[in-house]
mmCIF file of C-alpha atoms in Angstrom:
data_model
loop_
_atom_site.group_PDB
_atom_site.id
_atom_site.type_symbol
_atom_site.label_atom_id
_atom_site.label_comp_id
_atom_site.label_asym_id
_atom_site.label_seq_id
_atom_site.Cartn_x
_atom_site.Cartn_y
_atom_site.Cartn_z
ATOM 1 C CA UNK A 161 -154.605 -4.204 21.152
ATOM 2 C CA UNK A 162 -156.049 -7.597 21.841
ATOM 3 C CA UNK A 163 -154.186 -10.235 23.260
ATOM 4 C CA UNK A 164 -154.944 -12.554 19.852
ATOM 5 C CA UNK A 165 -153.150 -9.410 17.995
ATOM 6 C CA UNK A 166 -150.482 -9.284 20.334
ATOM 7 C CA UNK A 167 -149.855 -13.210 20.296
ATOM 8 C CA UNK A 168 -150.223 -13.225 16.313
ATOM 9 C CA UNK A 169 -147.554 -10.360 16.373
ATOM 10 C CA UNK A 170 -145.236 -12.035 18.912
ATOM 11 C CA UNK A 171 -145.258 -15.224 16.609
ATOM 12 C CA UNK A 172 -144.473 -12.936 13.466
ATOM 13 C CA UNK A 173 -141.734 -11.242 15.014
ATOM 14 C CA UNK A 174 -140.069 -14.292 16.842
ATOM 15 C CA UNK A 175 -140.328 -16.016 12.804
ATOM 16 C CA UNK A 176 -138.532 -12.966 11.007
ATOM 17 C CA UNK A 177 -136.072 -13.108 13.407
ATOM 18 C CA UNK A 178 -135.295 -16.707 13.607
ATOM 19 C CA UNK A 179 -135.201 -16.475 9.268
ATOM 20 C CA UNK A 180 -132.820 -13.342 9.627
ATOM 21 C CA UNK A 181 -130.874 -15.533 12.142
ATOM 22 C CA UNK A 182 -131.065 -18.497 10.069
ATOM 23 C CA UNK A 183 -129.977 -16.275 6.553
ATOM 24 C CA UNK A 184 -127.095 -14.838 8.645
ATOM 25 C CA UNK A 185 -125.721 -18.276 9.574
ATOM 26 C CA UNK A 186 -126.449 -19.759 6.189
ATOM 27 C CA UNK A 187 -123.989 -17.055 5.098
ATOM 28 C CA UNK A 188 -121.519 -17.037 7.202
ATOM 29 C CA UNK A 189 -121.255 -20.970 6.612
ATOM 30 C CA UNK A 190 -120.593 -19.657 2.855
ATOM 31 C CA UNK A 191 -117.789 -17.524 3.261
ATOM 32 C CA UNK A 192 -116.314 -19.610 5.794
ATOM 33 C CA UNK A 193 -116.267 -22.239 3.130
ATOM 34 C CA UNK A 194 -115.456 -19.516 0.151
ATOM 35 C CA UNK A 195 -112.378 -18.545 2.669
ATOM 36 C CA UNK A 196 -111.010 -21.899 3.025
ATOM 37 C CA UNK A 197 -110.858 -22.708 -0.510
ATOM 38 C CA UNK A 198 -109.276 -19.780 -1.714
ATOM 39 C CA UNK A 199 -106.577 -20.122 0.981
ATOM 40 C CA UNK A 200 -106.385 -23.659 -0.643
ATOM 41 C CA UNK A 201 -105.489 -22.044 -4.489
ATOM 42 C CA UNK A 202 -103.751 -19.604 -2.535
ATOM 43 C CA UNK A 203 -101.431 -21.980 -1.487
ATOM 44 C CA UNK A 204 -101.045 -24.317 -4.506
ATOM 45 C CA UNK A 205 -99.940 -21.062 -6.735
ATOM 46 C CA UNK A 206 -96.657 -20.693 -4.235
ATOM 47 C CA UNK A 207 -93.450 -22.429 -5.470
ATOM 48 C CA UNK A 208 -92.504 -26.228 -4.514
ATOM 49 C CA UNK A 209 -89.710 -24.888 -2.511
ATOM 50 C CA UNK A 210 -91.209 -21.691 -0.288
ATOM 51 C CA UNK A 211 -94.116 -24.060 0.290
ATOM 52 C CA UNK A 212 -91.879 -26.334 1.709
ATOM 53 C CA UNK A 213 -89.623 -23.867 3.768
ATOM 54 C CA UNK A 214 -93.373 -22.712 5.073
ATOM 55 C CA UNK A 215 -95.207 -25.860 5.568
ATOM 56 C CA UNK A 216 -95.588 -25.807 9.361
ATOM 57 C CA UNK A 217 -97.014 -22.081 9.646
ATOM 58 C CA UNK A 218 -99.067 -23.089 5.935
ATOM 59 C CA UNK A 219 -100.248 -25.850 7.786
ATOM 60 C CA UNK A 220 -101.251 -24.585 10.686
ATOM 61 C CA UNK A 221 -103.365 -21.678 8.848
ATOM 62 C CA UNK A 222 -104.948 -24.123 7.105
ATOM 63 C CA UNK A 223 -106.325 -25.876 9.343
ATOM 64 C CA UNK A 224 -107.639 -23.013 11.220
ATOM 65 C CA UNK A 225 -109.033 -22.641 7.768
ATOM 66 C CA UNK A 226 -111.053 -25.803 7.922
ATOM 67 C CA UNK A 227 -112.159 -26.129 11.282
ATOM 68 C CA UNK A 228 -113.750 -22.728 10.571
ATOM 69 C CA UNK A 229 -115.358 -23.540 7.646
ATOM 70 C CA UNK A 230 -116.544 -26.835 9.493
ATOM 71 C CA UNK A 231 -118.127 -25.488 12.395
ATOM 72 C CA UNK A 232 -120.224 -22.868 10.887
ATOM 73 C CA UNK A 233 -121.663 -25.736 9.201
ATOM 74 C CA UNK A 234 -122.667 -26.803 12.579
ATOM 75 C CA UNK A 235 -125.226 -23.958 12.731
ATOM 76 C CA UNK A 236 -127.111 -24.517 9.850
ATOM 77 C CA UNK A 237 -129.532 -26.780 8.398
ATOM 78 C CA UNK A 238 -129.248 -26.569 4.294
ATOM 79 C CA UNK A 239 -125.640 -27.623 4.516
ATOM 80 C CA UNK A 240 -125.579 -30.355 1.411
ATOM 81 C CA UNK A 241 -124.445 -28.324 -0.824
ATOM 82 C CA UNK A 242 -121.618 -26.547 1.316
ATOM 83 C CA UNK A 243 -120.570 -29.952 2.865
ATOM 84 C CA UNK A 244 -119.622 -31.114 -0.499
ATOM 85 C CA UNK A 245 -117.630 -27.981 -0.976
ATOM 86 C CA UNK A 246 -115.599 -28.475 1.694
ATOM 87 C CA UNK A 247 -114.900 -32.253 0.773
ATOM 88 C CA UNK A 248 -113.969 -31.263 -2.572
ATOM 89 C CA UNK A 249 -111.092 -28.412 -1.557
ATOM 90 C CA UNK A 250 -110.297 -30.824 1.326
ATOM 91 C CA UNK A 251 -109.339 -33.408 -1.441
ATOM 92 C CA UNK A 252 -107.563 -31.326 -3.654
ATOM 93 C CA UNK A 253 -105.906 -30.030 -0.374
ATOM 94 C CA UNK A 254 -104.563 -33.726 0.444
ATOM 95 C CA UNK A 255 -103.444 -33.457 -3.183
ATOM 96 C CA UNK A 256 -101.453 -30.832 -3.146
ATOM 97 C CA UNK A 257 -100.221 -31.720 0.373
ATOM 98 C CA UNK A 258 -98.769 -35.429 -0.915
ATOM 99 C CA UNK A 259 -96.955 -33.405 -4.064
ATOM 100 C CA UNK A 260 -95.185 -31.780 -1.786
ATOM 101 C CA UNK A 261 -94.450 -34.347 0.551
ATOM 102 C CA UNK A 262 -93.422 -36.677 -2.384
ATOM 103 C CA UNK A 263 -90.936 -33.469 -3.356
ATOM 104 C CA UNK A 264 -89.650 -33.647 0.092
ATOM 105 C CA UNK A 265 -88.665 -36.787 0.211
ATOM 106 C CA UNK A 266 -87.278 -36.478 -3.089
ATOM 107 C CA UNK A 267 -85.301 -33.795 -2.223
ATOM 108 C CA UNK A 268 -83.872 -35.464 1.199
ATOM 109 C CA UNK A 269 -83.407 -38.158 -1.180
ATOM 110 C CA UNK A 270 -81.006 -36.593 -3.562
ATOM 111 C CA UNK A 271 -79.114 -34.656 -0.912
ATOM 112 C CA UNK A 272 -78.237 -37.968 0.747
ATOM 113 C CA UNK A 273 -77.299 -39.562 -2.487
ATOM 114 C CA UNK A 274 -74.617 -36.604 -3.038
ATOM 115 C CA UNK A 275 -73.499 -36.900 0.845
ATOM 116 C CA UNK A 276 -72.871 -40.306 -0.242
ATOM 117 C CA UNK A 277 -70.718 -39.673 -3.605
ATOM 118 C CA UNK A 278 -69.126 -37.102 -1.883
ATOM 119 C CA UNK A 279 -68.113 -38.958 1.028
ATOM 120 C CA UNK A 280 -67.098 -41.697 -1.251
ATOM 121 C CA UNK A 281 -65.211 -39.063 -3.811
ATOM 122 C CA UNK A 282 -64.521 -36.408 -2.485
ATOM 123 C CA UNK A 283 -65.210 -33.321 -4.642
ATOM 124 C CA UNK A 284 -64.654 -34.694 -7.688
ATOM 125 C CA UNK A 285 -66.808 -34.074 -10.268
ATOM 126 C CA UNK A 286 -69.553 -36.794 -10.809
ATOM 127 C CA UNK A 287 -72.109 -36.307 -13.602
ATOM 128 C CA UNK A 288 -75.098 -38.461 -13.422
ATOM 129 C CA UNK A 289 -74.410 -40.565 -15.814
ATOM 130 C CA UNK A 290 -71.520 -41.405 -13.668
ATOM 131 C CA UNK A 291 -68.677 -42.374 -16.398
ATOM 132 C CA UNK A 292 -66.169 -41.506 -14.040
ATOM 133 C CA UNK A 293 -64.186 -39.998 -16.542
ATOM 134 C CA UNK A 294 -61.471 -38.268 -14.042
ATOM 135 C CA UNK A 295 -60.307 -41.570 -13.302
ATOM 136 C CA UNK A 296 -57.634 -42.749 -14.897
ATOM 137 C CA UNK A 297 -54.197 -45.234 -14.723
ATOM 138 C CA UNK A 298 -52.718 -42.882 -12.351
ATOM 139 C CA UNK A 299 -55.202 -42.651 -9.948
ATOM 140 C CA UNK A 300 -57.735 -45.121 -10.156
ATOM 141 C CA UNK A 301 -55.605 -47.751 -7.435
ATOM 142 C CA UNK A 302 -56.631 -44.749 -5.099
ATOM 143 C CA UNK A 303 -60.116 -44.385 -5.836
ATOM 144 C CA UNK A 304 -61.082 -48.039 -5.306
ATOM 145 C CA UNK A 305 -58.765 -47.568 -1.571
ATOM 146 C CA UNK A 306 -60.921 -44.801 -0.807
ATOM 147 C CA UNK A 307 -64.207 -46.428 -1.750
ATOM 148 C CA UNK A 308 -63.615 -49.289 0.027
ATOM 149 C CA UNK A 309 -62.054 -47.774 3.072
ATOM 150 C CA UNK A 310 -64.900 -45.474 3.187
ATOM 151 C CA UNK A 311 -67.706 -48.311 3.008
ATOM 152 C CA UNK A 312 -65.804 -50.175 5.668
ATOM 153 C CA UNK A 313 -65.859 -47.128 8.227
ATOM 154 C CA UNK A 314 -69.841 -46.628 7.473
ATOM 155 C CA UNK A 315 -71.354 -50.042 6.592
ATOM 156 C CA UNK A 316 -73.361 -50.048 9.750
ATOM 157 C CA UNK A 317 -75.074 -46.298 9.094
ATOM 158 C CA UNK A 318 -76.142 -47.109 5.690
ATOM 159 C CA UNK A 319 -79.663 -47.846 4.396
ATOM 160 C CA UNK A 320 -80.712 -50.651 2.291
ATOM 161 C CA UNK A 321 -81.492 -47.483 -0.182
ATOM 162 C CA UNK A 322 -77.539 -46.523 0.469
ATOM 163 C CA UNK A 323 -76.196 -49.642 -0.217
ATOM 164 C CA UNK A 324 -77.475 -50.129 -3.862
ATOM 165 C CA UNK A 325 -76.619 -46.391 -4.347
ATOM 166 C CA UNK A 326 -73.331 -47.807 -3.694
ATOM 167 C CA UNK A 327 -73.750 -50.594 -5.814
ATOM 168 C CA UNK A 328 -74.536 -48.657 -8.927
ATOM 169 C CA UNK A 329 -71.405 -45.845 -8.536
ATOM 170 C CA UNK A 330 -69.105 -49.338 -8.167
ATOM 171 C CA UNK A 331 -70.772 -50.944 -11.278
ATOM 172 C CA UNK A 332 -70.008 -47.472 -13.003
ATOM 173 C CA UNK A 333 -66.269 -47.446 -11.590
ATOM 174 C CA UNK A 334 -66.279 -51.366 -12.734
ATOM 175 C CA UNK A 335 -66.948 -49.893 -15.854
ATOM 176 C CA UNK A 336 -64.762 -47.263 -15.886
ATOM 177 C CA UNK A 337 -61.353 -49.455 -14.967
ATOM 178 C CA UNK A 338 -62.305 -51.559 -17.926
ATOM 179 C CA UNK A 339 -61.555 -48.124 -20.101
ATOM 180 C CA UNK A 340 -58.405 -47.442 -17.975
ATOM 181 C CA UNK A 341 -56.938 -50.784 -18.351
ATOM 182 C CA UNK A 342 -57.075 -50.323 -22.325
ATOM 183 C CA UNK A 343 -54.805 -46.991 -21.326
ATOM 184 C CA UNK A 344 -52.484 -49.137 -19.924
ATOM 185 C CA UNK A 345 -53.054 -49.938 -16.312
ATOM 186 C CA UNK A 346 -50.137 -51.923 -14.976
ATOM 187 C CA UNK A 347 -50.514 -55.245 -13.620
ATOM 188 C CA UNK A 348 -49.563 -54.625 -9.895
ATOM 189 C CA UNK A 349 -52.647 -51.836 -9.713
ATOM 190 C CA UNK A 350 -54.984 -54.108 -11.574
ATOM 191 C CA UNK A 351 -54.280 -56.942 -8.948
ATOM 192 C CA UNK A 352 -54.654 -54.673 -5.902
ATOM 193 C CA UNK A 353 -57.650 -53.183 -7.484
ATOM 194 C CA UNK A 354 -58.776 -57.075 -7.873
ATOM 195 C CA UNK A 355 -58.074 -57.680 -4.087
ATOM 196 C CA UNK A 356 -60.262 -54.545 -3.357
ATOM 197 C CA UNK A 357 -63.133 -56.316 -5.502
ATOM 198 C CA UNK A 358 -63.153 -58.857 -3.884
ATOM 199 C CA UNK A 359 -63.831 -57.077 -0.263
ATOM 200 C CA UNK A 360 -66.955 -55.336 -1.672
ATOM 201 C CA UNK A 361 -69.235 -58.353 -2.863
ATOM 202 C CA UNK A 362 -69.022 -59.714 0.348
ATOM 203 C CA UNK A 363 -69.738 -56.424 2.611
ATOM 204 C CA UNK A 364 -72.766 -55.468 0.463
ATOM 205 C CA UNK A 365 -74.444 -58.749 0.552
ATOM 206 C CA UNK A 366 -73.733 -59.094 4.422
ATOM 207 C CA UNK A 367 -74.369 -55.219 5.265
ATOM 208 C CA UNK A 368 -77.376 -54.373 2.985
ATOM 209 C CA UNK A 369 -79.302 -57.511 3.936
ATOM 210 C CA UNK A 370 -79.376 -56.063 8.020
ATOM 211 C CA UNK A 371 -79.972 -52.641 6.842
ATOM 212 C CA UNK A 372 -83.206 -50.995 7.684
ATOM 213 C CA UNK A 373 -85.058 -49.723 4.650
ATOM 214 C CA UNK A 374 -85.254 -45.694 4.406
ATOM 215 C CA UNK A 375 -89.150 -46.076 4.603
ATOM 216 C CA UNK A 376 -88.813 -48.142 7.612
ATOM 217 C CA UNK A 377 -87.018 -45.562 9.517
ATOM 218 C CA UNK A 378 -89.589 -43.216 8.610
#
């Protein structure tokens, strides 16, 4: 064989094999993209709250997911159409990832708005419509002492959030004495509860004005 053949053979050989190299890394760019979005809808099928009670070890997967996906596209040259792939699951990744977050925070919300009541009230039973309607003449003398025994001992721990939480279950109990007193609330209860009244505009103007915000904290 002539060394022209030879050389023209070499050149052949060395240009299959750099295609079949090429192919190969084109597709494993593809599946490393095809396996990152369906962990992606894998994901976003699970319910709000197992998501949430798996979000560090989701997370974490995930992003193993990605960086996969991101450096095979490293290794190849045709990666337009792939690129935009991956920037389109990454969105609705960031999606899904701020619904949850935004449940979280709702969540944490709620549970510190009945850690509230119930510090407040005790066990009893407060719909959300908050009528107070197990308050009556015979206890509600007690219910404003608690309330504003209990705001006294934790005015420095609450949130500016807190604080108009508070506001709105005193507006309902506001609302609810004005029922009890057509039941017949005596005069020496109604003046105590007066004297109790007056100790809460005060301490919520004062106290919620140096509280931090919940976002703040955050």
């Amino acid at each position: 064989m002539s060394n022209y053949i030879k050389l023209i053979f070499t050149v052949a050989f060395v240009s299959t094999t750099f295609v079949s190299c090429k192919n190969e890394e084109q597709e494993h760019a593809k599946r490393a993209v095809e396996e990152y979005n369906k962990y992606v809808d894998s994901i976003s099928r699970i319910a709000d709250s197992e998501a949430l009670a798996n979000w560090e070890s989701i997370q974490i997967d995930l992003d193993k997911a990605k960086a996969k996906a991101e450096v095979s596209l490293e290794r190849v040259s045709d990666k337009k159409a792939l690129q935009s792939s991956v920037d389109k699951v990454s969105t609705k990744y960031d999606a899904y990832k701020n619904h949850l977050l935004a449940q979280k925070q709702k969540e944490k919300a709620l549970r510190r708005k009945n850690t509230i009541r119930t510090a407040l009230f005790g066990e009893a039973s407060l719909t959300n419509d908050m009528k107070f309607e197990w308050v009556n003449k015979r206890n509600i003398l007690t219910v404003y002492e608690d309330f504003i025994e209990t705001i006294q001992e934790n005015k420095y721990s609450y949130s500016r959030e807190d604080w108009d939480e508070i506001k709105a279950l005193y507006e309902a109990l506001d609302s609810r004495k004005n029922e009890v007193e057509k039941e017949g609330l005596s005069n020496s209860k109604n003046n105590k509860i007066a004297l109790l009244k007056m100790k809460f505009g005060p301490m919520y103007a004062m106290y919620r004005l140096g509280a931090k915000s919940d976002k703040n904290v955050k």
